[in-house]
CSV table of C-alpha atoms in Angstrom, one decimal:
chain,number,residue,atom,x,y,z
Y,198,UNK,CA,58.3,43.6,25.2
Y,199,UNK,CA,61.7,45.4,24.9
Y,200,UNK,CA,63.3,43.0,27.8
Y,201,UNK,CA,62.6,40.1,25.5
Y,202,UNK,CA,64.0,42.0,22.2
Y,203,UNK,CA,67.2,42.7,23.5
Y,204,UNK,CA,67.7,39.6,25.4
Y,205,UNK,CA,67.6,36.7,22.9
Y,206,UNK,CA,67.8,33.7,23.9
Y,207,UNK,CA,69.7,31.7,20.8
Y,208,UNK,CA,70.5,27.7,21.2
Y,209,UNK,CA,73.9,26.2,21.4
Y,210,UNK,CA,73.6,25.4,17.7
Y,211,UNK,CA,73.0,28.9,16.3
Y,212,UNK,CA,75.9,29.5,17.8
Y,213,UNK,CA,78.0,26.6,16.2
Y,214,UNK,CA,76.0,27.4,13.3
Y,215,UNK,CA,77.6,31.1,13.4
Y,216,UNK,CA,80.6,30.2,13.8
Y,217,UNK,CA,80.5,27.9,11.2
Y,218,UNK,CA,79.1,30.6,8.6
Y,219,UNK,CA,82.3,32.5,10.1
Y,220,UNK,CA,84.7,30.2,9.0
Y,221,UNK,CA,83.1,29.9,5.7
Y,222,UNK,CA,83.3,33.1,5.0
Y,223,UNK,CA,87.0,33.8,6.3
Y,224,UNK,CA,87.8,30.8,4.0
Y,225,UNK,CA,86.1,32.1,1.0
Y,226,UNK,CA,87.6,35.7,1.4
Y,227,UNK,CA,91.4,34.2,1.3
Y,228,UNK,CA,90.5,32.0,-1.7
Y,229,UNK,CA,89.6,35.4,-3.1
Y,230,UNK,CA,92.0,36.9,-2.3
Y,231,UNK,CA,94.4,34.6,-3.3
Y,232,UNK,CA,92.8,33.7,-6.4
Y,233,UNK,CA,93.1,37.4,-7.3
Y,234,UNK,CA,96.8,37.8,-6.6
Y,235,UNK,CA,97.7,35.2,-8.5
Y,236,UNK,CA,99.0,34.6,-12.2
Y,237,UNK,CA,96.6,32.5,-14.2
Y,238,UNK,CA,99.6,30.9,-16.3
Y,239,UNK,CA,100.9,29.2,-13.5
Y,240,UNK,CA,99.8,26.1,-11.5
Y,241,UNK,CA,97.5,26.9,-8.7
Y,242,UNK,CA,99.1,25.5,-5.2
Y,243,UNK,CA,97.5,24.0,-2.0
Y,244,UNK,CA,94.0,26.1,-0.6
Y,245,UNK,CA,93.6,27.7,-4.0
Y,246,UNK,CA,94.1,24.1,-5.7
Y,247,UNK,CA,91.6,22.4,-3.8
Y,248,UNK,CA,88.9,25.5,-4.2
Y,249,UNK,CA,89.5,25.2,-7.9
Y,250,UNK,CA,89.3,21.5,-7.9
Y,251,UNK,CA,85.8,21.8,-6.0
Y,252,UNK,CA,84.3,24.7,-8.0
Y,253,UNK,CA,85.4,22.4,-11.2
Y,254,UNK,CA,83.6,19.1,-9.3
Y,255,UNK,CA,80.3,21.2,-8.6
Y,256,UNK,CA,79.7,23.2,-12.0
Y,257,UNK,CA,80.3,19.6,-13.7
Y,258,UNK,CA,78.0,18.1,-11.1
Y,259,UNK,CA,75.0,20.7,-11.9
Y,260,UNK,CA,75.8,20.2,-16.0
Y,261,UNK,CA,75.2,16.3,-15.3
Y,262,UNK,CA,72.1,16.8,-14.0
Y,263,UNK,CA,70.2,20.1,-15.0
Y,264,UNK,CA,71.8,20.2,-18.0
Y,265,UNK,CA,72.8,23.3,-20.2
Y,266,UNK,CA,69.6,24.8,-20.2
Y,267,UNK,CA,70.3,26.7,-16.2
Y,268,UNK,CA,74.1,27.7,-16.3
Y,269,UNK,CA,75.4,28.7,-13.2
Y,270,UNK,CA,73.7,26.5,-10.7
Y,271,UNK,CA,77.2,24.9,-9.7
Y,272,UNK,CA,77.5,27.7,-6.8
Y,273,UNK,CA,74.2,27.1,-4.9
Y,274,UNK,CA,75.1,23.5,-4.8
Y,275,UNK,CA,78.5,24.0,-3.3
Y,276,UNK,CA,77.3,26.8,-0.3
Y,277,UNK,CA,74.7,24.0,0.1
Y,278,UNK,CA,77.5,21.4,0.4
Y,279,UNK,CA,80.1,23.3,2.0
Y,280,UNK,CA,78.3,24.4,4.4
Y,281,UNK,CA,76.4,21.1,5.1
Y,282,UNK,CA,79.5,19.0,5.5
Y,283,UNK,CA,81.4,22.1,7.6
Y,284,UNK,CA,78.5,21.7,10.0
Y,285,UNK,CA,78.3,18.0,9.9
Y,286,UNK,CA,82.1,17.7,11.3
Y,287,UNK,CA,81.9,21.0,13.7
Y,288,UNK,CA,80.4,18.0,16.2
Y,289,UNK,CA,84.2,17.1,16.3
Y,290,UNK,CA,85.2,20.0,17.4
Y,291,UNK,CA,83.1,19.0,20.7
Y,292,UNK,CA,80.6,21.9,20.6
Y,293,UNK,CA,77.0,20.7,19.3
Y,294,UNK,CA,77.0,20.5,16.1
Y,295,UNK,CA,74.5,22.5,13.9
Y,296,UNK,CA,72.3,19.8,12.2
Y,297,UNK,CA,71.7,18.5,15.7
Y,298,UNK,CA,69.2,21.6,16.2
Y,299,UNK,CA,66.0,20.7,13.8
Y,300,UNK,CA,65.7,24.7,12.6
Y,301,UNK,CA,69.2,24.0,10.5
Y,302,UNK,CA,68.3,20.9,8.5
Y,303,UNK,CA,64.7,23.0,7.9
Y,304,UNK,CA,66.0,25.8,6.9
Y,305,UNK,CA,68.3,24.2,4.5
Y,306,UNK,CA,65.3,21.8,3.3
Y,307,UNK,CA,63.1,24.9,2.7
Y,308,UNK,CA,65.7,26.3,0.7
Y,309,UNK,CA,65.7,23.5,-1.5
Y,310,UNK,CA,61.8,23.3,-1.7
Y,311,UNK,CA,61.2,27.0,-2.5
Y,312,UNK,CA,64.2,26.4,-5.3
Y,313,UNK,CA,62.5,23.6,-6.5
Y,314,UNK,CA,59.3,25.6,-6.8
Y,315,UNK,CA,60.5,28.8,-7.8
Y,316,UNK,CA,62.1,27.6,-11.0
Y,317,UNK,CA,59.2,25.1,-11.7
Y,318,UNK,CA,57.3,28.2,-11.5
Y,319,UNK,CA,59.9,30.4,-14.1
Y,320,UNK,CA,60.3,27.1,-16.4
Y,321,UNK,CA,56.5,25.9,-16.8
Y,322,UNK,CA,55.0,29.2,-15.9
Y,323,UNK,CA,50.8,28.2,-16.1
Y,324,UNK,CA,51.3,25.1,-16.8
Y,325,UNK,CA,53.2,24.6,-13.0
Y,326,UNK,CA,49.2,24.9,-11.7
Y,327,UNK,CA,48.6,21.7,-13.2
Y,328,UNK,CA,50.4,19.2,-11.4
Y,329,UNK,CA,48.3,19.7,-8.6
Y,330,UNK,CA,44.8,18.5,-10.3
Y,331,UNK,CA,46.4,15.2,-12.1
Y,332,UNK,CA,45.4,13.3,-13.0
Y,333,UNK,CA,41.8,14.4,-11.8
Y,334,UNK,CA,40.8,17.7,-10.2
Y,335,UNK,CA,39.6,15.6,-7.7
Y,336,UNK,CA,43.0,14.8,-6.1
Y,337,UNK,CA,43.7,18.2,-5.1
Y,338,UNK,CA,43.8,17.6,-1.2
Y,339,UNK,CA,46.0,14.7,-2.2
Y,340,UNK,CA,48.2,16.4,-4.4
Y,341,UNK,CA,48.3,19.4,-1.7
Y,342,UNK,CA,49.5,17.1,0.6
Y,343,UNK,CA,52.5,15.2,-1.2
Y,344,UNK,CA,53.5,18.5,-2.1
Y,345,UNK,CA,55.2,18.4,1.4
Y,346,UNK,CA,56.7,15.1,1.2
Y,347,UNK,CA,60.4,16.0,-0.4
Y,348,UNK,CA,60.9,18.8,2.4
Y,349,UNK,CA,59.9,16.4,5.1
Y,350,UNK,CA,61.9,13.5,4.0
Y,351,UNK,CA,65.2,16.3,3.2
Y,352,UNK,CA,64.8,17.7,6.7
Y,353,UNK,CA,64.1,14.4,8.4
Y,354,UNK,CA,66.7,12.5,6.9
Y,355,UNK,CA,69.3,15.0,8.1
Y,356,UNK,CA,68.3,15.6,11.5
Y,357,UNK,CA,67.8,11.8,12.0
Y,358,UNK,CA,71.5,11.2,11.1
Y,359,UNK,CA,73.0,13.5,12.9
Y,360,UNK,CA,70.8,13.1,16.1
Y,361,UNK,CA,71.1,9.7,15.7
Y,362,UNK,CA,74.6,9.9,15.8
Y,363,UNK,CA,74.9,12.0,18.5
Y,364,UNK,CA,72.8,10.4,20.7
Y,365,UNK,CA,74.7,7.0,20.1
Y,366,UNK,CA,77.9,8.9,21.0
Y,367,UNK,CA,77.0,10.1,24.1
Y,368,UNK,CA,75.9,6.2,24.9
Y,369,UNK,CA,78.9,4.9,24.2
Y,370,UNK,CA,81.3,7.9,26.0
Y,371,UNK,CA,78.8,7.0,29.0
Y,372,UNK,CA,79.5,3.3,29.0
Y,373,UNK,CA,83.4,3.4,28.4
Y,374,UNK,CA,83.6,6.4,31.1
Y,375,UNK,CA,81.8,3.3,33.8
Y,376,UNK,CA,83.8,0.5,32.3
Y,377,UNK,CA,87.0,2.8,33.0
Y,378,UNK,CA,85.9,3.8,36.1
Y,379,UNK,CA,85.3,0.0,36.9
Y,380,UNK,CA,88.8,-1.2,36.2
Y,381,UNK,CA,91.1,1.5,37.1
Y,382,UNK,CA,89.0,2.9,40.0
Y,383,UNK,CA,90.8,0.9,42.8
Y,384,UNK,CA,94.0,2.0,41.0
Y,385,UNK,CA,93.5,5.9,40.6
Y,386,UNK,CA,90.4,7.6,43.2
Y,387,UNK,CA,88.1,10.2,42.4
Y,388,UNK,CA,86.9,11.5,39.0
Y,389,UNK,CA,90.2,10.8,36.6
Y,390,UNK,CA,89.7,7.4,36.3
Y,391,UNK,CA,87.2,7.5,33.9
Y,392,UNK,CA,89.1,8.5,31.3
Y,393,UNK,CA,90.8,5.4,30.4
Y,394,UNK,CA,89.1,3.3,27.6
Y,395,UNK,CA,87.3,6.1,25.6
Y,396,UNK,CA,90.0,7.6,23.7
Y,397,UNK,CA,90.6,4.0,22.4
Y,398,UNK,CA,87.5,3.3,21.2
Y,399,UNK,CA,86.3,6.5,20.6
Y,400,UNK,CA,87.8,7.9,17.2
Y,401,UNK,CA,86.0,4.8,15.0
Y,402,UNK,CA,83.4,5.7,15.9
Y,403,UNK,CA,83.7,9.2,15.3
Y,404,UNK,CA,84.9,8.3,12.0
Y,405,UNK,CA,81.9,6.5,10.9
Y,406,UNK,CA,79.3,8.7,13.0
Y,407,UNK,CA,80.3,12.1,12.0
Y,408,UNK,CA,83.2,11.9,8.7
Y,409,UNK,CA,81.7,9.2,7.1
Y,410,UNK,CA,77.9,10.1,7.9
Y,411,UNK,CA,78.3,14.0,6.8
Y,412,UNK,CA,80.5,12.9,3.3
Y,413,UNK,CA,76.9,10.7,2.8
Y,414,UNK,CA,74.3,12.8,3.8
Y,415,UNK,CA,75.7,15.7,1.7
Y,416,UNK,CA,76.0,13.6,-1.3
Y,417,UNK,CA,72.4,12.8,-0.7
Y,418,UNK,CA,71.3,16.0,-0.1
Y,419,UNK,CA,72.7,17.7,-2.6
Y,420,UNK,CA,72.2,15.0,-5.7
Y,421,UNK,CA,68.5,15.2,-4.3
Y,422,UNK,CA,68.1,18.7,-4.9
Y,423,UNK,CA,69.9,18.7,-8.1
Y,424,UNK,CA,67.3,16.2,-9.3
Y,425,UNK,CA,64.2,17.9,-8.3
Y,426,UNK,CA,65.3,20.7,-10.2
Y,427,UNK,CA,66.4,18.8,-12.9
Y,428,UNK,CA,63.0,17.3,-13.2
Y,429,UNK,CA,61.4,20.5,-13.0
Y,430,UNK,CA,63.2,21.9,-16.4
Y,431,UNK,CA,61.9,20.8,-19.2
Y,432,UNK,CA,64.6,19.0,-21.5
Y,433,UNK,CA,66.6,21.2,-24.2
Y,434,UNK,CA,67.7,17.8,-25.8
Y,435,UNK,CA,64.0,16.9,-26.4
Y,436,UNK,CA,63.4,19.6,-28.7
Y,437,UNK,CA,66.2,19.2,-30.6
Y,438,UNK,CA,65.6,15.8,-31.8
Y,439,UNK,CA,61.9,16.5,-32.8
Y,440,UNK,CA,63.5,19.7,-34.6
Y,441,UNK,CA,66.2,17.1,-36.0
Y,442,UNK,CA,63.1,14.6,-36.7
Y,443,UNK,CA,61.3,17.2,-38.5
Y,444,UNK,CA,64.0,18.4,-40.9
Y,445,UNK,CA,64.9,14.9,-41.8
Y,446,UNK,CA,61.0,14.3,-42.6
Y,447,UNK,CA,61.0,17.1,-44.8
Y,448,UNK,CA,64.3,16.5,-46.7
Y,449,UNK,CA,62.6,12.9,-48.0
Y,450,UNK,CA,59.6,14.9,-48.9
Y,451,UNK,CA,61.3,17.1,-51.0
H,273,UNK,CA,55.7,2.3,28.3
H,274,UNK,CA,57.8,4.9,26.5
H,275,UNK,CA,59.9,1.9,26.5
H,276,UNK,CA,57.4,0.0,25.0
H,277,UNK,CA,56.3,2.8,22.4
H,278,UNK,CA,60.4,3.1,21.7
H,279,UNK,CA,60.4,-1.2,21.3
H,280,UNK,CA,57.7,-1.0,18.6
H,281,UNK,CA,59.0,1.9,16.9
H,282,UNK,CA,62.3,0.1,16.0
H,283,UNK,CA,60.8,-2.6,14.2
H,284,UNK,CA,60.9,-0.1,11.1
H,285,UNK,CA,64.4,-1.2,10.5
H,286,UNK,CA,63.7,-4.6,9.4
H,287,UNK,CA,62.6,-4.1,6.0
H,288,UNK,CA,65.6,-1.0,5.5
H,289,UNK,CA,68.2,-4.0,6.6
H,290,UNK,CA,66.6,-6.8,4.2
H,291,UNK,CA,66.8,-4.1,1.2
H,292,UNK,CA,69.9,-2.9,2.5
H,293,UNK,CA,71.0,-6.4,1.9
H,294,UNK,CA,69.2,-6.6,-1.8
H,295,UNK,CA,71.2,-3.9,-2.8
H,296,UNK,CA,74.8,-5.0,-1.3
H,297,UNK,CA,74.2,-8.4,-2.9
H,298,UNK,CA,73.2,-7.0,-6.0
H,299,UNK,CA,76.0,-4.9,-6.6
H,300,UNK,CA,78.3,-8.0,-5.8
H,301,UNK,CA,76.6,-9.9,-8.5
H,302,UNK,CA,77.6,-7.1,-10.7
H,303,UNK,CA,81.0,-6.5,-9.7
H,304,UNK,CA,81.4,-10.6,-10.3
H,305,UNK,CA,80.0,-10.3,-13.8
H,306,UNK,CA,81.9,-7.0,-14.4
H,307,UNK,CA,84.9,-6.6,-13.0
H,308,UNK,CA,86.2,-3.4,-14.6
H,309,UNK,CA,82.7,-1.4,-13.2
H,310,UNK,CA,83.4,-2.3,-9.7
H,311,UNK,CA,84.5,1.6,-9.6
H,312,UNK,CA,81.1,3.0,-10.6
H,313,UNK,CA,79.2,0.2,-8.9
H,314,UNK,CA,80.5,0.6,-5.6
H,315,UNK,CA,79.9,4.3,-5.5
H,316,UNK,CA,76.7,3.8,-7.2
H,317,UNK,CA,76.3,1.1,-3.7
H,318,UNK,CA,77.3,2.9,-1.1
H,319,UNK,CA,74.8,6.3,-2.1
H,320,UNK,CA,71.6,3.5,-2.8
H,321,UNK,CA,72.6,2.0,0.6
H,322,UNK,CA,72.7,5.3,2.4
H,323,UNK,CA,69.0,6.5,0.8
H,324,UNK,CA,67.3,2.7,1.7
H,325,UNK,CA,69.1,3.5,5.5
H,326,UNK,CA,66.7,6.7,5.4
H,327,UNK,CA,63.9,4.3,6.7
H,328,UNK,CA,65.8,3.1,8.9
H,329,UNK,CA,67.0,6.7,10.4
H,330,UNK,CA,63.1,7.4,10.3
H,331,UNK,CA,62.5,4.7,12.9
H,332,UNK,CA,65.2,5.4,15.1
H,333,UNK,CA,64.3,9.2,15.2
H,334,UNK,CA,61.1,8.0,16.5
H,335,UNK,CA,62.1,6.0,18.9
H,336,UNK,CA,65.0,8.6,20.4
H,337,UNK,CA,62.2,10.9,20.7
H,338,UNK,CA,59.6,8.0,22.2
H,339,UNK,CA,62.1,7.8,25.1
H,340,UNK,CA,63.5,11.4,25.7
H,341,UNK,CA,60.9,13.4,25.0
H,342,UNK,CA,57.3,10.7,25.4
């Protein structure tokens, strides 16, 4: 039992997936630090700049679409995105890249889906029981069932791309490595003629598969979310303008 | 016949690439009619296209995993 304890054996991707978490971390303690040091009356430069400009984007991004009533949202959004897109392009880097592994895109979709239900849960309280027996108590087993829907399509979706895109990749380096070997091989023997045509063709493709691909699927992913929990919260504005509706009744009454 | 399995699975992306298409064609006709939107239209495209390609992504998981793993 003990020989199995101590020697884990962890995939490629938890690995990148570490190292990943590593540089996020790093990055976040300089921005810290930096942030910090520095003098709030002057213009922020470069690293700090951009985190400013991001933390701005985000805590707008969460106002849009939660609304006032659940302030401080903006920073679960942006680890979710930050780390999503950081582990989208680590595939350039040449190791595997995280999301290829399907424990990373489940993990991150059961985060969402516990969120989701967790504050439906705070914001409803009971009344969160009911959306299972609608609009009869006879579609329980349904409604159990579609309960699972958003995680699958979250986790599914990511892991789709990103294999996807990796598996395509690996087609294509296989087939430019032969066509290279095919037309220099007379030219150059043994193995380093292979390596011709690829780095041509190569970096498109990479632009679209992994840049392009991770910019999307975090969008998705994170606009996703922010709706679910959106719907969840029932609307502040709704209330108001019955309140408004009310007084206004009243003042022709009187 | 994981070849087979894989051949069938990919006929999923036909409808994703017709409404793929409704939605590109769409936001033309809107950009035409409105040319100052063409901002907020084309972002607006480009996410709508990417959650339509979902499908799509869907049927090509399935038919990776027909032929690596079938």
């Amino acid at each position: 039992m003990f020989d199995n304890f101590f020697k884990l054996k962890i995939s490629a991707e938890v690995i990148s997936s570490l190292i990943v978490m590593g540089i996020i971390i790093i990055l976040s303690v300089v921005i810290g630090i930096m942030a910090h040091f520095h003098d709030p009356l002057k213009k922020p430069k470069g690293l700090l700049f951009l985190a400013e400009m991001g933390v701005e984007f985000f805590d707008n991004f969460a106002k849009d679409l939660i609304g006032t009533r659940l302030s401080g949202f903006g920073g679960f959004i942006m680890a979710i995105a930050v780390y999503l897109f950081f582990s989208f392009i680590f595939g350039l880097t040449g190791l595997p890249s995280p999301v290829t592994n399907m424990a990373i895109p489940l993990s991150l979709g059961l985060i969402s889906f516990f969120t989701i239900h967790f504050i439906s849960l705070r914001y409803k309280k009971w009344r969160y029981f009911k959306r299972y027996v609608e609009p009869f108590p006879v579609f329980l087993p349904i409604n159990l069932l579609s309960m699972w829907a958003p995680l699958l399509s979250l986790t599914l979706r990511l892991f789709g791309n990103a294999l996807s895109g990796y598996v395509l990749m690996n087609i294509v380096y296989y087939a430019l490595e032969n066509l290279s070997t095919m037309i220099f091989g007379t030219l150059i023997p043994g193995e380093w003629s292979g390596i011709f045509i690829a780095p041509l063709v190569a970096p498109i493709l990479h632009l679209y598969f992994d840049l392009f691909s991770a910019f999307i699927q975090t969008t998705i992913f994170i606009s996703l979310t922010t709706i679910f929990i959106g719907q969840e919260i029932p609307d502040e504005d709704e209330v108001l303008s019955s309140d408004v509706k009310l007084l206004r009744k009243g003042g022709k009454n009187i | 016949m994981n070849i087979i399995a894989a051949a069938i699975a990919i006929w999923g992306v036909i409808p994703s690439a017709i409404g793929e298409a409704w939605v590109c064609s769409r936001a033309i006709d809107g950009i035409s009619r409105n040319p100052e939107a063409a901002k907020t239209l084309r972002n607006s495209m480009i996410l709508a296209c990417a959650l339509v390609e979902t499908t799509a992504i869907y049927s090509l998981l399935v038919s990776i995993l027909c032929i690596f793993l079938g």
